[in-house]
XYZ file of N, CA and C in Angstrom:
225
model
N 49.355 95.840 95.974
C 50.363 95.646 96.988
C 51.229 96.908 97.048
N 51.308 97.216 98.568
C 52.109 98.397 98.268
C 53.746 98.671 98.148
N 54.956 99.328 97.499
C 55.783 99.219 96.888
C 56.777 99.857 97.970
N 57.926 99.999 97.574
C 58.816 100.565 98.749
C 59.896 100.202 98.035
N 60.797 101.232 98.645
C 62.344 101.491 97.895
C 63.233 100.889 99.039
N 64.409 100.591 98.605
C 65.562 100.693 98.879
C 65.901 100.880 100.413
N 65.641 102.294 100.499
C 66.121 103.011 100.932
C 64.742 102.636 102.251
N 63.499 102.832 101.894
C 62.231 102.217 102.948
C 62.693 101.236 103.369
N 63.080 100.136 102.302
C 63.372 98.712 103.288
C 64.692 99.205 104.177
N 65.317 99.864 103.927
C 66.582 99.640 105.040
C 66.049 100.407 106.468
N 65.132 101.209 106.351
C 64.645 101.653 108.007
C 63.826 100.815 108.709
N 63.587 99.414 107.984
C 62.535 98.512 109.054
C 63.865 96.928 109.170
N 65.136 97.694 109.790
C 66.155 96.626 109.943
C 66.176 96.495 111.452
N 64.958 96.380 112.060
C 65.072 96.078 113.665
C 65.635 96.588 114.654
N 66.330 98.257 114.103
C 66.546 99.415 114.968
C 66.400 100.239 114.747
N 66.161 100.933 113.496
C 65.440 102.314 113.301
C 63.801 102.356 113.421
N 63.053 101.166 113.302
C 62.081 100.779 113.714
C 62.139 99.520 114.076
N 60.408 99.644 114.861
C 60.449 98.248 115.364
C 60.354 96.826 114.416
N 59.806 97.297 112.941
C 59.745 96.328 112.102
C 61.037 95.653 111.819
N 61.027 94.778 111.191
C 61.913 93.412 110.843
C 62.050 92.918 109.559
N 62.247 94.018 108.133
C 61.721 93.158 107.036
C 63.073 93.067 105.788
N 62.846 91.948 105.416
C 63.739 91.733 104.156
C 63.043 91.400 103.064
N 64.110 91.384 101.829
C 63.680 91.474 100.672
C 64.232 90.228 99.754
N 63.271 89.681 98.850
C 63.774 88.354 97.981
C 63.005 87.999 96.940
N 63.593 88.265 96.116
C 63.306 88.592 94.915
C 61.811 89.256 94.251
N 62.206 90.346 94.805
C 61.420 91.298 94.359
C 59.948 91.570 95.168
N 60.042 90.688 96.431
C 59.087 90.604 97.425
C 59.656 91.297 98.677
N 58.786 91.977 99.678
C 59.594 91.956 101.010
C 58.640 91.355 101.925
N 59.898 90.790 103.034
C 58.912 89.748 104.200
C 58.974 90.535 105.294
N 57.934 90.465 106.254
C 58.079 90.597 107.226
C 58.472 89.726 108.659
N 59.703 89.394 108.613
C 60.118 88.585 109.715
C 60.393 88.669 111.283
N 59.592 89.575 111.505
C 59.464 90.415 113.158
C 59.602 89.431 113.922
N 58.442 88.482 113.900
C 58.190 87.466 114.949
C 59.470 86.396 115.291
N 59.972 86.205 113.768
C 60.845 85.054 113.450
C 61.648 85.410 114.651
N 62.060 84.151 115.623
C 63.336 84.584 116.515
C 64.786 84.285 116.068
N 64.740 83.742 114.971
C 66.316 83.841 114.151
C 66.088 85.575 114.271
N 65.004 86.001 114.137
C 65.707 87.515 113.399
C 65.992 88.972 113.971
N 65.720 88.335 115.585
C 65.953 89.423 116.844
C 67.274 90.336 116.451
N 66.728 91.411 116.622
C 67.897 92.860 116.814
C 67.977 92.948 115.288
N 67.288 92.207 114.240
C 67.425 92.534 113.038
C 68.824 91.960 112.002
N 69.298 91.310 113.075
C 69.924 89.871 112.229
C 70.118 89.226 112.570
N 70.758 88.256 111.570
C 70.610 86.512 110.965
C 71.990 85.962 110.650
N 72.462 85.271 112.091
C 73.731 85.080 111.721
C 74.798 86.156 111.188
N 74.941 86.375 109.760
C 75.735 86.968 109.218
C 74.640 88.044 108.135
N 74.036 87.856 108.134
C 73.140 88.867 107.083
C 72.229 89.848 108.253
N 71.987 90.964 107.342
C 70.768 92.571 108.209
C 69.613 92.383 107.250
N 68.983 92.759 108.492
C 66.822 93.113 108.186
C 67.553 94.516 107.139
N 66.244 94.756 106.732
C 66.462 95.994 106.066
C 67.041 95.943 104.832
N 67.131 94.794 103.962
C 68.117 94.695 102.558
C 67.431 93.691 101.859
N 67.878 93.639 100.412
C 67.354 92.700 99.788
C 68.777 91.457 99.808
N 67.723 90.194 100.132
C 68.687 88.994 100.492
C 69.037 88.377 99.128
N 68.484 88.550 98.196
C 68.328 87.571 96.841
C 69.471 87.375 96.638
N 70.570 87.853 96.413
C 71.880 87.180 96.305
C 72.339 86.467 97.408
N 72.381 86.721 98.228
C 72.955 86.215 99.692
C 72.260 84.873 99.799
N 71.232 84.517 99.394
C 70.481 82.742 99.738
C 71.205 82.211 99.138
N 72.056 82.196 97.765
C 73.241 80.724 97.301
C 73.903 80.701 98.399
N 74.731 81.343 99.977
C 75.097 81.018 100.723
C 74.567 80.493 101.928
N 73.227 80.132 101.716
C 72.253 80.058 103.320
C 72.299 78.325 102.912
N 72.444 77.776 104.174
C 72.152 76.489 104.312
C 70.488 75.782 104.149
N 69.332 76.795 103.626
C 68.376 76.738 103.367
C 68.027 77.184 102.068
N 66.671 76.806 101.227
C 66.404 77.146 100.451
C 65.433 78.383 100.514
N 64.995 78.882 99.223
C 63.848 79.961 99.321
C 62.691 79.457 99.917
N 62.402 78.197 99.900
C 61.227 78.059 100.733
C 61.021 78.416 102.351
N 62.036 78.477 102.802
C 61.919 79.324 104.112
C 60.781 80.874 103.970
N 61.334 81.571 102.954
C 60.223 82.579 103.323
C 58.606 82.462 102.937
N 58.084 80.888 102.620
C 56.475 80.767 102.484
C 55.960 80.938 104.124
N 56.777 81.165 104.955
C 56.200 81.283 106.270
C 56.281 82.352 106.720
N 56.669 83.550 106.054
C 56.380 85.161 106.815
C 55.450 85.868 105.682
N 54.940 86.647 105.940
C 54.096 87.838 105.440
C 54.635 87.985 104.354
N 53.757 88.361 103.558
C 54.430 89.279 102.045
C 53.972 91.013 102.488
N 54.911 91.779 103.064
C 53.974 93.525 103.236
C 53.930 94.023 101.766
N 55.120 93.821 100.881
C 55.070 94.555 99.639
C 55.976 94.345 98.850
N 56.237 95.580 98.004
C 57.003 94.915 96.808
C 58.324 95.500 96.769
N 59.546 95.371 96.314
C 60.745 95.810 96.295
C 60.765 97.090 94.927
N 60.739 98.252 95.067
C 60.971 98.352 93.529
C 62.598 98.470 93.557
């Protein structure tokens, strides 16, 4: 699986490219399609970051992301 920094995930936040992807725990998703995730955010949270802290505040659990892509890995 291929790996990506930081700094990679923050250019696929739904305006420096066309991609759409976030990060959770130690995975990143690709949520392009998702239409919660147009213009590259979600309510109150940005594409392009790792969410893993931010889900104790989501009215959902981690199982929300078994439905997008896994592209790669967070290092």
């Amino acid at each position: 699986m291929k790996e990506y920094t930081k700094s990679q995930l923050a250019l696929r936040n739904g305006q420096d490219r066309d991609e759409i992807w976030v990060a959770f725990q130690g995975q990143i998703y690709d949520v392009t399609k998702s239409r919660l995730w147009k213009n590259g955010k979600h309510y109150e949270h940005w594409a392009g970051q790792d969410l893993t802290e931010e889900l104790a505040d989501a009215p959902h659990s981690e199982t929300v992301f078994a439905k997008f892509e896994i592209v790669g890995k967070l290092l």
